[in-house]
Short mmCIF file of C-alpha atoms and ligand atoms in Angstrom, two decimals:
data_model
loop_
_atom_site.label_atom_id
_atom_site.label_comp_id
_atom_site.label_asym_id
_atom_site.label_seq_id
_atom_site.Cartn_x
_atom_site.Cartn_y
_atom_site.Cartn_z
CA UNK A 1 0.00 0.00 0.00
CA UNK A 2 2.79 2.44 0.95
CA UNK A 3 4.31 1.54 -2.64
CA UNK A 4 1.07 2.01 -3.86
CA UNK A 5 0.91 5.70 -2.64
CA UNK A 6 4.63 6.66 -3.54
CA UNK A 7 4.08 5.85 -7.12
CA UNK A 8 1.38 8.82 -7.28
CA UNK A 9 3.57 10.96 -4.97
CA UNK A 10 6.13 10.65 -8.37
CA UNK A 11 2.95 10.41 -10.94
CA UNK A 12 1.71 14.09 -8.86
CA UNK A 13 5.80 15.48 -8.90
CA UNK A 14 5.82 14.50 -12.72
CA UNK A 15 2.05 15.62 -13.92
CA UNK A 16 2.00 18.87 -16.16
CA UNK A 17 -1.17 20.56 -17.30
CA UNK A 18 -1.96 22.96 -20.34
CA UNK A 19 -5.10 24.03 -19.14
CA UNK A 20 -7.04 25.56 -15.77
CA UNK A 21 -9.61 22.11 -16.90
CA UNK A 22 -6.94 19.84 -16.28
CA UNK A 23 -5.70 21.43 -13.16
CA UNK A 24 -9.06 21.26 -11.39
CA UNK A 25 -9.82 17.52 -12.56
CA UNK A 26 -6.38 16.49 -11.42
CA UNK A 27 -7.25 18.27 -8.17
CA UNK A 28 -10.65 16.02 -7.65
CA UNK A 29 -8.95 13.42 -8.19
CA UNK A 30 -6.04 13.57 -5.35
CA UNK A 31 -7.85 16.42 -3.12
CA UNK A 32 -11.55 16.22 -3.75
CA UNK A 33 -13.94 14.51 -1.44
CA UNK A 34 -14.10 11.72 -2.61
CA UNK A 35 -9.98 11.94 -4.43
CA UNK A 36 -7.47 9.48 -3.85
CA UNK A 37 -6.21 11.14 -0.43
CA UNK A 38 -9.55 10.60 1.13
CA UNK A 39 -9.61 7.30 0.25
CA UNK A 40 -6.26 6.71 2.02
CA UNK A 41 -7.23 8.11 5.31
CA UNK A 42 -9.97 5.88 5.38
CA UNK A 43 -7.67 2.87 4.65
CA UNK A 44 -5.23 4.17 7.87
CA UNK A 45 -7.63 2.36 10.58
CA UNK A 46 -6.87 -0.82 8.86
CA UNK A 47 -3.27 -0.52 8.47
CA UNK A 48 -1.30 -2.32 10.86
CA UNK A 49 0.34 -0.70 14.34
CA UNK A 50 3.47 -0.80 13.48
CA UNK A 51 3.24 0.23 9.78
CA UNK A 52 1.23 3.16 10.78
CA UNK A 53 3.92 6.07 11.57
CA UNK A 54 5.41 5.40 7.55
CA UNK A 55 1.82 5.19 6.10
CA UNK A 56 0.64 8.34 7.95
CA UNK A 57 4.10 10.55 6.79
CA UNK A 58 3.70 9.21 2.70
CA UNK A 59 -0.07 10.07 2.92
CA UNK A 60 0.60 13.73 4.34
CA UNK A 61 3.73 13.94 1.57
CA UNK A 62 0.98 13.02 -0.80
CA UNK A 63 -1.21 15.54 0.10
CA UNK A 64 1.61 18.55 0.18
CA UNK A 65 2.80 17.42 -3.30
CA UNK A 66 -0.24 17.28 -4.63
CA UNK A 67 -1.48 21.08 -3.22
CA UNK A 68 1.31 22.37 -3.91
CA UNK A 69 1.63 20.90 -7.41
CA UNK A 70 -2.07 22.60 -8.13
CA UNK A 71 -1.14 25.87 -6.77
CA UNK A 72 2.16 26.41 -8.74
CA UNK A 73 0.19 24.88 -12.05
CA UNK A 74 -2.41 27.65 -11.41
CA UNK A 75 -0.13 30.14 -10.83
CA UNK A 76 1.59 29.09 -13.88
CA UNK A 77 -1.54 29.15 -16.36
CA UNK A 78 -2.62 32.52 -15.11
CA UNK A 79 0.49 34.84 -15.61
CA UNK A 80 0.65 32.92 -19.45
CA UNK A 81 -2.82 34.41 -19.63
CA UNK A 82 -1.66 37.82 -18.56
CA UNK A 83 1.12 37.84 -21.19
CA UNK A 84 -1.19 36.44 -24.17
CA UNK A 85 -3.26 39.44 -22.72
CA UNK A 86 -0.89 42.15 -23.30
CA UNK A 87 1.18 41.20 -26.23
CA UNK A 88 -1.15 38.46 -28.35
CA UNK A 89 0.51 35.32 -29.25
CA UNK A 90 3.56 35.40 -29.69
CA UNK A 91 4.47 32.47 -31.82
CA UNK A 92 2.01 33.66 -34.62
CA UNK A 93 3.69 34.46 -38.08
CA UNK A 94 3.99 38.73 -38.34
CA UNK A 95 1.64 40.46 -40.70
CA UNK A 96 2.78 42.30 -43.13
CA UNK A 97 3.17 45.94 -43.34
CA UNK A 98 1.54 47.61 -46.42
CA UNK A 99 2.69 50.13 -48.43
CA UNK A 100 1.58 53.75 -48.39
CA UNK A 101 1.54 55.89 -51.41
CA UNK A 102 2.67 59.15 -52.81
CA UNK A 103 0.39 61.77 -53.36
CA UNK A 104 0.07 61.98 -57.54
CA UNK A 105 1.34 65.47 -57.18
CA UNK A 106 4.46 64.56 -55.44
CA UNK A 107 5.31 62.06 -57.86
CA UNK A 108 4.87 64.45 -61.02
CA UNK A 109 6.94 67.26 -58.59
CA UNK A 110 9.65 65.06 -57.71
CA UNK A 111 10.08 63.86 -61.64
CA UNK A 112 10.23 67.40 -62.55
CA UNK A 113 12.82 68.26 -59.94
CA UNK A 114 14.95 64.66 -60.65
CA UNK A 115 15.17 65.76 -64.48
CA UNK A 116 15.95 69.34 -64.04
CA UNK A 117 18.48 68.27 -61.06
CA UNK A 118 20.53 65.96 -63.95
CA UNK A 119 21.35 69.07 -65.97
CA UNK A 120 22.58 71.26 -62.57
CA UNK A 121 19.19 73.03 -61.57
CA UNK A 122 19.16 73.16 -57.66
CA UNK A 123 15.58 73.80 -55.81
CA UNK A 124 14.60 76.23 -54.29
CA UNK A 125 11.86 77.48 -52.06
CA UNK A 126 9.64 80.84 -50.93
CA UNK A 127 6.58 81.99 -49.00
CA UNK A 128 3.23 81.22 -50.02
CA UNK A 129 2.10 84.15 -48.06
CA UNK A 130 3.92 87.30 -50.28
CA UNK A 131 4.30 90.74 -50.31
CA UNK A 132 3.10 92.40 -53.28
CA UNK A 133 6.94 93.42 -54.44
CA UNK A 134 8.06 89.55 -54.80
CA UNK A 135 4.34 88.41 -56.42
CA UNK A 136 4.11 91.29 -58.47
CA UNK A 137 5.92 94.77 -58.78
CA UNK A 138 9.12 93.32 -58.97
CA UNK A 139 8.03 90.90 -62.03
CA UNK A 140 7.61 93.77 -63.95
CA UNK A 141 3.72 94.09 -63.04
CA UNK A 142 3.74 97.69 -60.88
CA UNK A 143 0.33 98.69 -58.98
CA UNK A 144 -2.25 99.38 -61.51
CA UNK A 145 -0.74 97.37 -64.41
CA UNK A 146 -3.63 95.68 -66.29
CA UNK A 147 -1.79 92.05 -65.76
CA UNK A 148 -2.43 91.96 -62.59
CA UNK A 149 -6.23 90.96 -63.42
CA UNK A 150 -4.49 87.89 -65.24
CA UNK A 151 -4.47 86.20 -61.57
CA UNK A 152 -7.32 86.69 -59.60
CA UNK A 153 -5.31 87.32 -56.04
CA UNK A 154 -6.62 86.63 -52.15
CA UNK A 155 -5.50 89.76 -50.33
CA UNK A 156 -4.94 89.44 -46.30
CA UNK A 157 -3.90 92.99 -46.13
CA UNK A 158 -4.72 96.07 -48.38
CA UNK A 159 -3.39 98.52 -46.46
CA UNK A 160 -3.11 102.40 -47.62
CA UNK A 161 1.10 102.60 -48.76
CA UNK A 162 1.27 101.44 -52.17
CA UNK A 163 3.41 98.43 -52.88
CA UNK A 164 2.69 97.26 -49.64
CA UNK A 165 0.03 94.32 -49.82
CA UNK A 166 0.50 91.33 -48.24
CA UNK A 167 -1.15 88.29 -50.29
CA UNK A 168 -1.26 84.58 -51.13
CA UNK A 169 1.46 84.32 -54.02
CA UNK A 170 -0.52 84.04 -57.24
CA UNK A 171 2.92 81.52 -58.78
CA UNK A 172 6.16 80.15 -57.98
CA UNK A 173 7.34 83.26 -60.04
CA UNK A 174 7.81 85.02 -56.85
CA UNK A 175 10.37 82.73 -55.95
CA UNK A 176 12.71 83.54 -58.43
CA UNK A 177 13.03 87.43 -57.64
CA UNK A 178 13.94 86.19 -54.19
CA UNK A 179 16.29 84.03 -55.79
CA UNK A 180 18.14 86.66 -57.58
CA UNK A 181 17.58 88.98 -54.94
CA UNK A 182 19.93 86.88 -52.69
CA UNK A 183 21.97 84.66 -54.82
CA UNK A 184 24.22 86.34 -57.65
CA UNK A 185 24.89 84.38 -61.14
CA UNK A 186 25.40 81.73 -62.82
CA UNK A 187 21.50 80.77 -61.54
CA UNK A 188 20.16 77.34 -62.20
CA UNK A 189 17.38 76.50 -59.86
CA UNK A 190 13.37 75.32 -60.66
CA UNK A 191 11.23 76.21 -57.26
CA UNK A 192 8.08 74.02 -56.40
CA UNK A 193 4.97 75.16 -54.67
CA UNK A 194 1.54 75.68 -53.88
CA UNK A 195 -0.15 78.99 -55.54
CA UNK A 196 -3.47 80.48 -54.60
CA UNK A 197 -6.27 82.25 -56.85
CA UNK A 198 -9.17 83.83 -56.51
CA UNK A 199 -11.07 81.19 -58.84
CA UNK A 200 -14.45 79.35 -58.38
CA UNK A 201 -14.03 75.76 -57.87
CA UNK A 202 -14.74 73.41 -60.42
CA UNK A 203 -13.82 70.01 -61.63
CA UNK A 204 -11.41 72.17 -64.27
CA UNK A 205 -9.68 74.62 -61.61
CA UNK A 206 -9.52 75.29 -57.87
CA UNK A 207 -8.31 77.95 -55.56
CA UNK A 208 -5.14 76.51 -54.66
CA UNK A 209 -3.06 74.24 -57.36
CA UNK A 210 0.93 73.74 -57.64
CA UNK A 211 3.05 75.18 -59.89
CA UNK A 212 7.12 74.70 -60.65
CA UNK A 213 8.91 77.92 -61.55
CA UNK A 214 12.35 77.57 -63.42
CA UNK A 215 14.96 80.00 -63.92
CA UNK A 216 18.17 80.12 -66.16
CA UNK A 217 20.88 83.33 -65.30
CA UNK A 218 24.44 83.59 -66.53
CA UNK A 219 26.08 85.67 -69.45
CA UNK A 220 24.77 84.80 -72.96
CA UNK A 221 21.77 82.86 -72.27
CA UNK A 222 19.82 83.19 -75.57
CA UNK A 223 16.73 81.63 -76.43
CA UNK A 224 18.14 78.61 -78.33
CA UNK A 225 19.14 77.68 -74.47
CA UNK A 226 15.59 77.65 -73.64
CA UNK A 227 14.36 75.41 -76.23
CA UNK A 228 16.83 73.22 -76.08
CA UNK A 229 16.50 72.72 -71.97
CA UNK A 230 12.57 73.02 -72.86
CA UNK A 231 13.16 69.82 -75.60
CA UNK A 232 15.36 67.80 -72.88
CA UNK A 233 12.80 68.47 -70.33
CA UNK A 234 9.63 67.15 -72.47
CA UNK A 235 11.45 64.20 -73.89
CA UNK A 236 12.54 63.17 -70.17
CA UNK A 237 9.05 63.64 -68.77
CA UNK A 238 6.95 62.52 -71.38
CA UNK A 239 9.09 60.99 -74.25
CA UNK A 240 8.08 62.98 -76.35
CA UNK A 241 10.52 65.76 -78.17
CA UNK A 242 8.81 67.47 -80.87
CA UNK A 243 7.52 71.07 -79.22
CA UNK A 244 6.31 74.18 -80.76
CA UNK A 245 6.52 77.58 -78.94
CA UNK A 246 3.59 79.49 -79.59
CA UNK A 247 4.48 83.72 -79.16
CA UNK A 248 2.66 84.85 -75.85
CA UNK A 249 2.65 87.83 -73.24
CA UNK A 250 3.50 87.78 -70.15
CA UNK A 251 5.07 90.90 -68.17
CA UNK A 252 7.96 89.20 -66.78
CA UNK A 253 9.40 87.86 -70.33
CA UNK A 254 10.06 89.07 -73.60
CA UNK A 255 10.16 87.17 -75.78
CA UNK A 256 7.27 85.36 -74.32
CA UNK A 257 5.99 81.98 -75.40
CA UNK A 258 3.71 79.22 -74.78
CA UNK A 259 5.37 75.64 -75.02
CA UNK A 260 3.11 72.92 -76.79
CA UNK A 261 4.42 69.02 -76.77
CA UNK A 262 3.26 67.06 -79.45
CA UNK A 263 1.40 63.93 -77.90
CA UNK A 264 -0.20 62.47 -81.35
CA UNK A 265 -3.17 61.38 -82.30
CA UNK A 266 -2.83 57.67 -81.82
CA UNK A 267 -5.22 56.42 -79.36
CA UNK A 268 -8.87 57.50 -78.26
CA UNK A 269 -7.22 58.85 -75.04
CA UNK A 270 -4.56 61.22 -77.17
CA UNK A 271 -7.94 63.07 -78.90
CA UNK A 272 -9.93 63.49 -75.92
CA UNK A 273 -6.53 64.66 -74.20
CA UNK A 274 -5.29 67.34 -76.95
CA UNK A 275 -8.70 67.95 -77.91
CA UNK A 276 -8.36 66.52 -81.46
CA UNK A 277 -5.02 68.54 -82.25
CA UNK A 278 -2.25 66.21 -81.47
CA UNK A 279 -0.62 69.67 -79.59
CA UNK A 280 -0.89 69.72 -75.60
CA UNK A 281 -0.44 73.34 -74.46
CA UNK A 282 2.10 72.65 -71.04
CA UNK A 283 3.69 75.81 -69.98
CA UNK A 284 4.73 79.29 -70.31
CA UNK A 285 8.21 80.76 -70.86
CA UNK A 286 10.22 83.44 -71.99
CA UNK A 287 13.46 85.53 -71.57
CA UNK A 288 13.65 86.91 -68.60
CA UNK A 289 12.82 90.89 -68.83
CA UNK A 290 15.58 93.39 -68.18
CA UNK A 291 13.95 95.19 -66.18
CA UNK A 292 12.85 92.31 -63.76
CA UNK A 293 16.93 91.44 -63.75
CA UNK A 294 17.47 95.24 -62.67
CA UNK A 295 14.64 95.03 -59.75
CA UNK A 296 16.37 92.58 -58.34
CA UNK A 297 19.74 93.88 -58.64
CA UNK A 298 21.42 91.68 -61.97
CA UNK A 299 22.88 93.84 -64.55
CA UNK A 300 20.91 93.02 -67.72
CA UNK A 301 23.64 94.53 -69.59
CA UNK A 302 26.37 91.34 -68.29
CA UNK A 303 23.22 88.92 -68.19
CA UNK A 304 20.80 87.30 -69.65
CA UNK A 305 18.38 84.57 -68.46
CA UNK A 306 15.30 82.56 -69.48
CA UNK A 307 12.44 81.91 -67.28
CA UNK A 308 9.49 79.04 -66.94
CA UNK A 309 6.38 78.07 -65.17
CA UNK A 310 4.42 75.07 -64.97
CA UNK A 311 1.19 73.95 -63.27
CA UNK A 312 1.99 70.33 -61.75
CA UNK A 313 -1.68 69.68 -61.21
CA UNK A 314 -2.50 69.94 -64.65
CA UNK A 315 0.22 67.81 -66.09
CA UNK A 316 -0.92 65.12 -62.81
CA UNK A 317 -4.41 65.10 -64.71
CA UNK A 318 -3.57 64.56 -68.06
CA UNK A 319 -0.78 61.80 -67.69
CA UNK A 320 -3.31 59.65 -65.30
CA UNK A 321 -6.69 60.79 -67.06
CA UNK A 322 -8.02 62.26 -63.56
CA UNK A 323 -11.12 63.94 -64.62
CA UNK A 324 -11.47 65.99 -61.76
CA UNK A 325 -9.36 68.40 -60.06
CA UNK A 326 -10.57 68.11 -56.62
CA UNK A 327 -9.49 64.66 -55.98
CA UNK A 328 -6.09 65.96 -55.30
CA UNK A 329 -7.70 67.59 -52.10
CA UNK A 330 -10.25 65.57 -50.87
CA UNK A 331 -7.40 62.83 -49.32
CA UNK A 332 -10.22 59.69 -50.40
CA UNK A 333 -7.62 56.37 -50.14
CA UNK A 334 -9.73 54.80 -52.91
CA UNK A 335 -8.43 57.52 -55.08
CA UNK A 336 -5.09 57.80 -53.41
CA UNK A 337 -4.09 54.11 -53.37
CA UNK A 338 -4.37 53.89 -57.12
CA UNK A 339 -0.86 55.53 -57.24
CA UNK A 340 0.73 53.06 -55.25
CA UNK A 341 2.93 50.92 -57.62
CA UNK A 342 4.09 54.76 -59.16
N1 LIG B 401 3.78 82.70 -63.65
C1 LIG B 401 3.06 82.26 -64.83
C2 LIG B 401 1.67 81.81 -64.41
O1 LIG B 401 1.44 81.54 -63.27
C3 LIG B 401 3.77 81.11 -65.48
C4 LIG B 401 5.04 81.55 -66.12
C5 LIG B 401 5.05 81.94 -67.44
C6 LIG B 401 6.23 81.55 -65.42
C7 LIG B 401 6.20 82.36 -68.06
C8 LIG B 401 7.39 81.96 -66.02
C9 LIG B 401 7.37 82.35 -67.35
O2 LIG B 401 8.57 81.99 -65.40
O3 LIG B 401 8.52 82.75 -67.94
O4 LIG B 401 0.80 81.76 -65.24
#
């Protein structure tokens, strides 16, 4: 009998449970009322005198093994619970991480700036809150000048001294007087931004779009310099290198010009896109005017330079077919997530 009851002190020592179920039906069977132990203490009155000192010590090591054994399994389960709790399980396989996206208008910006960058434009950056001398004046458009109504402009302050308006800049041209007001030539740099207007939205324009300014300084610049950097830039961006420049005004250039890539006429996409003509009207340009050189303090008489200015928006809706402008805006990851694999 004493062998009997030393075989389940080592069976209790070795038993190992995954589960608070097991625990408790181990613990009926050894500790319960009517468990093993129970049964043993009923069996002492019939053990002989002499064997009863042994029997009683292995039946009371029984018992200790046994609650212990149920207390430390408890124990056990319980703080495996409170680590499942905080962390999960932590032998499943990781999930992967998915990919944002770029914003369409970043990726078209950052082309821009990575093609201009391989032929030694740097990038540079203004204020998209302006003072009328940077936006205006200083390109060649003083107060009064009927140009001005070409960009409808969101004043924050008109106050009384002339000149001295504070606005939301109407392009990124403002960027290069600031430019040449504080860097001296040879000037190669293209500055991105946001611009502001004064427009009505629509699925065709909105109040605030992006625009990349570029600007060429050094002695004999000539024109044949801009078409050429113009022909580099169109056949990097789009693959395409057959452009027309179209004669144009605008108060900061002369000459002035309009740049036109030819897209074709191949597909259904290339009509609706050119409107039937093959030509797709991207930017303006021009030499920059002497007297914007002398505002900012660049003798036009040693330099020459050619200046251009393109709306990133625009060129982000034609190359992906985006039929409406305010998707840029309205930050919907249906729309967004479409521009992943760019
Ligand atoms: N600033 C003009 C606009 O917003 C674009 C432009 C045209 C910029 C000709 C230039 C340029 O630098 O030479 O419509």
């Amino acid at each position: 009998m004493i062998d009997k009851i030393k075989e389940h002190i080592a069976e209790v020592e070795a038993f190992i449970a995954k589960s608070h179920d097991e625990v408790e039906t181990f613990r009926i069977k050894y500790l319960g009322k009517k468990g093993l132990l129970n049964d043993f203490f009923t069996e002492f009155k019939n053990v002989p005198n002499e064997q009863k000192k042994e029997f009683g010590q292995t039946i009371n090591k029984l018992k200790t093994v046994a609650s212990e054994k149920v207390n430390q399994l408890k124990a056990a389960l319980s703080n495996e619970e409170e680590v499942k709790g905080i962390y999960g399980d932590l032998t499943r396989p990781g999930e992967p991480i998915e990919l944002g996206s770029r914003h369409p208008i970043s990726i078209v910006k950052n082309k821009i700036i990575d093609i201009f960058s391989r032929i030694g434009f740097n990038v540079s950056e203004g204020p998209e809150i302006e003072d009328d001398w940077h936006n205006f004046t200083a390109l060649n458009l003083p107060e009064y000048h009927p140009a001005r109504d070409m960009q409808d402009t969101f004043f924050i302050e008109k106050p009384r001294t002339v000149g001295a308006d504070v606005l939301l800049r109407t392009h990124t041209s403002s960027v290069q007087v600031r430019y040449m007001e504080n860097n001296e030539p040879p000037i190669r740099t293209i500055s991105p931004g946001r611009v502001y207007r004064n427009e009505a939205i629509s699925a065709r324009s909105h109040c605030f779009f992006h625009q990349v300014e570029g600007l060429y300084v050094d002695k004999g610049v000539s024109f044949a310099d801009l078409k050429q950097t113009l022909q580099y830039f169109t056949t990097e961006m789009f693959g395409k290198s057959k452009i027309r420049l179209r004669p144009s005004y605008f108060p900061f250039t002369e000459p002035s010009a309009e740049v036109d890539v030819y897209w074709g006429l191949e597909t259904e996409t290339d009509y609706k896109m050119t409107k039937g003509t093959g030509w797709l009207e991207i930017m303006g340009c021009g030499m920059v005017d002497p007297n914007v050189l002398k505002n900012c303090n660049i003798d036009p008489e040693v330099y020459s330079g050619f200046a251009f200015g393109m709306g990133i928006d625009r060129i982000a809706l034609l190359l992906h077919q985006i039929p409406d402008i305010r998707m840029f805006s309205e930050n919907d990851v249906r729309f967004l997530e479409q521009f992943k694999s760019l």
